[in-house]
Amino acid sequence: TSNRTISWQINDGTDNSSAATSTISLTSVNDAPVLTGAGGTLAFTENDGAKAIDVELTITDVDDTNIESATITISSGFQSAEDVLAFTNANGITGAWNGSTGVLTLSGSATKAHYESALESVTYQNTSENPNTTSRTISWLINDGTDSSSAVTSSISLTSNNDAPVLSGAGGTLAYTENDGSKVIDADLTITDVDDTNLESATITISSGFQSSEDVLAFTNANGITGAWNASTGVLTLSGSATKAHYEAALESVTYNNESENPNTSNRTISW
């Protein structure tokens, strides 16, 4: 930005005039950095763990050797209870994630190459066992200390996996004496399912010790759940869509009865 001096001189064919001068003063204007190469789509499936979002980013800046900061924003589809962007500090660049706004901020003066590597290492993770599968848009922005680049975007597509229901609390022993009649087998069962509100069916099986001429499992239909006992196989099948609480109550109400006056006293194992 040094001044330029312009010297003017004319000639009449024999002699030159004295030189006259003008001055040009120059002021530089910062050129904003440019970020390119985004536009890819990360395919993320439930429980994948942290995955790099876009490894094809390129930074240029015609009048700066260093970049000073960057922001990576989940600008569309953000779910604060699920989504996490992360960065491992390196090369003088540190990251700070705001889980309320969906913005990961990188700061620290570093070369364009180091910032390019930093952006390409940013990861997305969904921490939910029942994720919202709306696509996420990731907006990338860099700043050279004076001006910000235009934002460029990448996408994340999400696929959920069904999580199997979990049945716990079994393990008790029903003490049954001949002629006791129908008795509840286990009243301490618990059902959980992180991504379903309803269950659709259940089987209760006398899986060991079954005596087809003696043993009976029974259930009284309730809350949209119906029971069917197969005396040949020792399997009681419950069916019908109902809440986990209703199925829990249903299982806890299943009874065992031995109809023999001379029962086989081998232990029975009940599988739920």
CSV table of C-alpha atoms in Angstrom, one decimal:
chain,number,residue,atom,x,y,z
A,1,THR,CA,0.0,0.0,0.0
A,2,SER,CA,3.0,2.4,-0.5
A,3,ASN,CA,2.0,5.5,-2.5
A,4,ARG,CA,2.7,5.6,-6.2
A,5,THR,CA,4.2,8.7,-7.9
A,6,ILE,CA,3.2,9.3,-11.5
A,7,SER,CA,5.5,11.6,-13.5
A,8,TRP,CA,4.1,13.4,-16.6
A,9,GLN,CA,6.3,14.8,-19.4
A,10,ILE,CA,5.6,16.0,-22.8
A,11,ASN,CA,7.8,16.7,-25.9
A,12,ASP,CA,7.4,19.3,-28.7
A,13,GLY,CA,9.7,17.4,-31.1
A,14,THR,CA,12.8,19.1,-29.8
A,15,ASP,CA,12.7,19.5,-26.0
A,16,ASN,CA,11.0,17.8,-23.1
A,17,SER,CA,8.9,19.7,-20.7
A,18,SER,CA,9.8,19.7,-17.0
A,19,ALA,CA,8.2,16.7,-15.3
A,20,ALA,CA,5.0,17.1,-13.3
A,21,THR,CA,3.8,14.6,-10.8
A,22,SER,CA,0.7,13.1,-9.4
A,23,THR,CA,0.3,10.7,-6.5
A,24,ILE,CA,-1.8,7.5,-6.1
A,25,SER,CA,-2.5,6.3,-2.6
A,26,LEU,CA,-3.6,2.7,-2.1
A,27,THR,CA,-5.8,1.1,0.5
A,28,SER,CA,-6.1,-2.7,0.7
A,29,VAL,CA,-9.5,-4.5,1.2
A,30,ASN,CA,-9.6,-7.8,2.9
A,31,ASP,CA,-10.7,-10.7,0.7
A,32,ALA,CA,-13.0,-13.1,2.6
A,33,PRO,CA,-11.8,-16.7,2.8
A,34,VAL,CA,-13.5,-19.2,0.6
A,35,LEU,CA,-14.7,-22.7,1.7
A,36,THR,CA,-15.6,-25.2,-1.0
A,37,GLY,CA,-16.0,-29.0,-1.4
A,38,ALA,CA,-19.0,-29.4,0.9
A,39,GLY,CA,-22.3,-31.0,-0.3
A,40,GLY,CA,-21.8,-34.6,0.6
A,41,THR,CA,-24.3,-36.6,2.6
A,42,LEU,CA,-23.3,-38.7,5.7
A,43,ALA,CA,-25.4,-41.8,6.1
A,44,PHE,CA,-25.8,-42.3,9.9
A,45,THR,CA,-27.4,-45.4,11.4
A,46,GLU,CA,-28.5,-45.5,15.0
A,47,ASN,CA,-25.6,-46.6,17.3
A,48,ASP,CA,-23.0,-45.9,14.6
A,49,GLY,CA,-20.9,-43.8,17.0
A,50,ALA,CA,-19.1,-40.6,16.0
A,51,LYS,CA,-18.5,-40.3,12.3
A,52,ALA,CA,-16.7,-37.6,10.3
A,53,ILE,CA,-19.2,-35.5,8.4
A,54,ASP,CA,-17.4,-34.3,5.3
A,55,VAL,CA,-13.8,-35.0,4.3
A,56,GLU,CA,-13.8,-33.1,1.0
A,57,LEU,CA,-13.6,-29.5,2.3
A,58,THR,CA,-11.1,-27.0,0.8
A,59,ILE,CA,-10.1,-23.6,2.2
A,60,THR,CA,-8.6,-20.8,0.1
A,61,ASP,CA,-7.8,-17.1,1.0
A,62,VAL,CA,-5.9,-15.0,-1.4
A,63,ASP,CA,-4.6,-12.5,1.2
A,64,ASP,CA,-4.3,-14.5,4.4
A,65,THR,CA,-2.1,-17.3,5.4
A,66,ASN,CA,-4.0,-18.1,8.6
A,67,ILE,CA,-7.7,-18.6,9.6
A,68,GLU,CA,-8.8,-17.4,13.0
A,69,SER,CA,-12.1,-19.3,13.7
A,70,ALA,CA,-14.8,-21.4,12.3
A,71,THR,CA,-18.4,-22.4,13.1
A,72,ILE,CA,-20.1,-25.7,12.3
A,73,THR,CA,-23.9,-25.5,12.8
A,74,ILE,CA,-26.7,-28.0,12.6
A,75,SER,CA,-28.8,-25.4,10.8
A,76,SER,CA,-31.8,-27.7,10.0
A,77,GLY,CA,-33.3,-30.6,11.8
A,78,PHE,CA,-31.3,-30.1,15.0
A,79,GLN,CA,-32.4,-32.3,18.0
A,80,SER,CA,-30.8,-31.0,21.2
A,81,ALA,CA,-31.4,-34.2,23.1
A,82,GLU,CA,-29.8,-36.4,20.4
A,83,ASP,CA,-27.3,-34.6,18.2
A,84,VAL,CA,-23.6,-34.0,19.1
A,85,LEU,CA,-20.8,-32.4,17.0
A,86,ALA,CA,-17.3,-33.0,18.2
A,87,PHE,CA,-13.7,-32.0,17.5
A,88,THR,CA,-10.4,-33.1,19.0
A,89,ASN,CA,-8.2,-30.0,19.8
A,90,ALA,CA,-5.1,-29.9,17.5
A,91,ASN,CA,-2.6,-27.6,15.9
A,92,GLY,CA,-3.6,-24.6,18.1
A,93,ILE,CA,-7.3,-25.0,17.3
A,94,THR,CA,-9.8,-25.7,20.1
A,95,GLY,CA,-13.4,-26.7,19.8
A,96,ALA,CA,-16.4,-25.7,22.0
A,97,TRP,CA,-19.8,-27.5,21.5
A,98,ASN,CA,-23.1,-25.8,22.5
A,99,GLY,CA,-25.7,-28.5,22.9
A,100,SER,CA,-28.5,-25.9,23.2
A,101,THR,CA,-27.9,-24.2,19.9
A,102,GLY,CA,-26.3,-26.9,17.8
A,103,VAL,CA,-23.1,-24.9,17.1
A,104,LEU,CA,-19.6,-26.2,17.3
A,105,THR,CA,-17.1,-23.2,17.4
A,106,LEU,CA,-13.4,-23.7,16.5
A,107,SER,CA,-11.0,-20.9,17.5
A,108,GLY,CA,-7.3,-20.2,17.4
A,109,SER,CA,-5.0,-18.8,14.7
A,110,ALA,CA,-3.8,-21.6,12.5
A,111,THR,CA,-2.8,-22.2,8.8
A,112,LYS,CA,-5.4,-22.8,6.2
A,113,ALA,CA,-4.2,-26.4,5.9
A,114,HIS,CA,-4.6,-27.0,9.6
A,115,TYR,CA,-8.1,-25.5,9.6
A,116,GLU,CA,-9.0,-27.7,6.6
A,117,SER,CA,-7.9,-30.8,8.5
A,118,ALA,CA,-9.8,-29.6,11.5
A,119,LEU,CA,-13.1,-29.2,9.6
A,120,GLU,CA,-12.7,-32.5,7.9
A,121,SER,CA,-12.2,-34.2,11.3
A,122,VAL,CA,-15.5,-32.8,12.8
A,123,THR,CA,-17.8,-35.7,13.7
A,124,TYR,CA,-21.5,-36.2,14.2
A,125,GLN,CA,-23.0,-38.6,16.7
A,126,ASN,CA,-26.6,-39.3,17.6
A,127,THR,CA,-26.9,-40.5,21.2
A,128,SER,CA,-30.6,-41.6,21.1
A,129,GLU,CA,-31.9,-45.2,21.1
A,130,ASN,CA,-35.0,-43.8,19.2
A,131,PRO,CA,-33.6,-41.1,17.0
A,132,ASN,CA,-35.6,-38.5,15.1
A,133,THR,CA,-34.8,-39.5,11.5
A,134,THR,CA,-35.3,-36.1,10.0
A,135,SER,CA,-32.3,-35.1,7.9
A,136,ARG,CA,-29.8,-32.7,9.4
A,137,THR,CA,-28.2,-29.8,7.5
A,138,ILE,CA,-24.6,-28.9,8.5
A,139,SER,CA,-23.5,-25.3,7.7
A,140,TRP,CA,-19.8,-24.6,7.6
A,141,LEU,CA,-18.3,-21.1,8.0
A,142,ILE,CA,-14.8,-19.8,8.4
A,143,ASN,CA,-13.3,-16.4,9.4
A,144,ASP,CA,-9.9,-14.9,8.7
A,145,GLY,CA,-10.1,-12.4,11.5
A,146,THR,CA,-11.9,-9.8,9.5
A,147,ASP,CA,-14.4,-11.4,7.2
A,148,SER,CA,-16.4,-14.6,7.1
A,149,SER,CA,-16.7,-16.9,4.2
A,150,SER,CA,-20.1,-17.7,2.6
A,151,ALA,CA,-21.7,-20.7,4.3
A,152,VAL,CA,-21.6,-24.1,2.6
A,153,THR,CA,-23.6,-27.1,3.6
A,154,SER,CA,-23.5,-30.8,4.0
A,155,SER,CA,-26.3,-33.2,4.9
A,156,ILE,CA,-26.8,-36.1,7.3
A,157,SER,CA,-29.4,-38.8,6.7
A,158,LEU,CA,-30.5,-40.9,9.7
A,159,THR,CA,-31.7,-44.4,9.9
A,160,SER,CA,-33.1,-45.9,13.1
A,161,ASN,CA,-32.8,-49.5,14.3
A,162,ASN,CA,-35.4,-51.3,16.3
A,163,ASP,CA,-34.2,-52.1,19.8
A,164,ALA,CA,-35.5,-55.4,21.2
A,165,PRO,CA,-37.7,-55.2,24.3
A,166,VAL,CA,-36.2,-56.3,27.6
A,167,LEU,CA,-37.9,-58.5,30.1
A,168,SER,CA,-36.4,-58.6,33.6
A,169,GLY,CA,-37.3,-59.5,37.2
A,170,ALA,CA,-37.9,-63.2,36.7
A,171,GLY,CA,-36.1,-65.8,38.6
A,172,GLY,CA,-38.5,-66.5,41.5
A,173,THR,CA,-39.7,-69.9,42.4
A,174,LEU,CA,-43.4,-70.7,42.9
A,175,ALA,CA,-43.9,-73.3,45.6
A,176,TYR,CA,-46.9,-75.4,44.4
A,177,THR,CA,-48.6,-78.1,46.4
A,178,GLU,CA,-51.0,-80.6,44.9
A,179,ASN,CA,-54.6,-79.3,44.8
A,180,ASP,CA,-53.4,-75.6,45.3
A,181,GLY,CA,-55.5,-74.5,42.3
A,182,SER,CA,-54.3,-71.8,39.9
A,183,LYS,CA,-51.5,-69.7,41.3
A,184,VAL,CA,-49.6,-66.7,39.9
A,185,ILE,CA,-46.2,-67.8,38.7
A,186,ASP,CA,-44.1,-64.5,39.0
A,187,ALA,CA,-45.4,-61.1,40.1
A,188,ASP,CA,-42.1,-59.3,39.8
A,189,LEU,CA,-41.6,-59.0,36.1
A,190,THR,CA,-40.5,-55.7,34.4
A,191,ILE,CA,-40.8,-54.7,30.8
A,192,THR,CA,-38.7,-52.0,29.1
A,193,ASP,CA,-38.4,-51.0,25.4
A,194,VAL,CA,-36.5,-47.8,24.6
A,195,ASP,CA,-38.2,-47.2,21.2
A,196,ASP,CA,-41.7,-48.7,21.4
A,197,THR,CA,-44.7,-47.8,23.5
A,198,ASN,CA,-46.5,-51.0,22.8
A,199,LEU,CA,-45.8,-54.7,22.7
A,200,GLU,CA,-47.5,-57.0,20.3
A,201,SER,CA,-47.2,-60.5,21.7
A,202,ALA,CA,-45.6,-62.8,24.3
A,203,THR,CA,-45.1,-66.5,24.9
A,204,ILE,CA,-44.9,-68.2,28.3
A,205,THR,CA,-43.5,-71.7,27.9
A,206,ILE,CA,-43.1,-74.6,30.3
A,207,SER,CA,-39.6,-75.3,28.8
A,208,SER,CA,-38.5,-78.0,31.2
A,209,GLY,CA,-40.4,-80.6,33.1
A,210,PHE,CA,-43.6,-80.2,31.2
A,211,GLN,CA,-46.3,-82.8,31.8
A,212,SER,CA,-49.1,-82.4,29.2
A,213,SER,CA,-51.6,-84.4,31.2
A,214,GLU,CA,-51.1,-82.3,34.3
A,215,ASP,CA,-49.8,-78.8,33.6
A,216,VAL,CA,-52.0,-75.8,32.7
A,217,LEU,CA,-51.0,-72.2,32.2
A,218,ALA,CA,-53.8,-69.7,32.1
A,219,PHE,CA,-54.5,-66.0,31.5
A,220,THR,CA,-57.7,-64.0,31.7
A,221,ASN,CA,-58.1,-61.8,28.6
A,222,ALA,CA,-57.7,-58.0,29.4
A,223,ASN,CA,-56.6,-54.7,28.0
A,224,GLY,CA,-56.7,-55.9,24.4
A,225,ILE,CA,-54.5,-58.9,25.2
A,226,THR,CA,-55.9,-62.4,24.6
A,227,GLY,CA,-54.4,-65.7,25.6
A,228,ALA,CA,-54.3,-69.1,23.9
A,229,TRP,CA,-53.0,-72.2,25.7
A,230,ASN,CA,-51.5,-75.2,23.8
A,231,ALA,CA,-51.7,-78.2,26.0
A,232,SER,CA,-49.6,-80.3,23.7
A,233,THR,CA,-46.6,-78.0,23.6
A,234,GLY,CA,-46.9,-76.3,27.0
A,235,VAL,CA,-47.0,-72.8,25.4
A,236,LEU,CA,-49.3,-70.0,26.4
A,237,THR,CA,-49.4,-67.3,23.7
A,238,LEU,CA,-50.5,-63.8,24.5
A,239,SER,CA,-51.4,-61.5,21.5
A,240,GLY,CA,-52.7,-58.1,20.8
A,241,SER,CA,-51.1,-54.6,20.7
A,242,ALA,CA,-51.1,-53.1,24.2
A,243,THR,CA,-48.9,-50.9,26.3
A,244,LYS,CA,-45.8,-52.2,28.1
A,245,ALA,CA,-47.6,-51.6,31.4
A,246,HIS,CA,-50.5,-53.7,30.3
A,247,TYR,CA,-48.3,-56.5,29.1
A,248,GLU,CA,-46.3,-56.4,32.3
A,249,ALA,CA,-49.6,-56.8,34.2
A,250,ALA,CA,-50.7,-59.6,31.9
A,251,LEU,CA,-47.5,-61.6,32.4
A,252,GLU,CA,-47.7,-61.1,36.2
A,253,SER,CA,-51.2,-62.5,36.2
A,254,VAL,CA,-50.4,-65.7,34.3
A,255,THR,CA,-51.2,-68.7,36.5
A,256,TYR,CA,-50.0,-72.3,36.8
A,257,ASN,CA,-52.3,-75.2,37.8
A,258,ASN,CA,-51.6,-78.9,38.2
A,259,GLU,CA,-54.7,-80.9,37.6
A,260,SER,CA,-53.3,-84.3,38.7
A,261,GLU,CA,-54.1,-86.1,41.9
A,262,ASN,CA,-50.7,-87.8,41.6
A,263,PRO,CA,-48.5,-85.1,40.1
A,264,ASN,CA,-45.1,-85.6,38.7
A,265,THR,CA,-43.0,-83.6,41.1
A,266,SER,CA,-40.1,-82.7,38.8
A,267,ASN,CA,-39.5,-78.9,38.8
A,268,ARG,CA,-41.0,-77.0,35.9
A,269,THR,CA,-39.1,-74.2,34.2
A,270,ILE,CA,-41.2,-71.3,32.9
A,271,SER,CA,-39.6,-69.3,30.0
A,272,TRP,CA,-41.1,-65.8,29.3
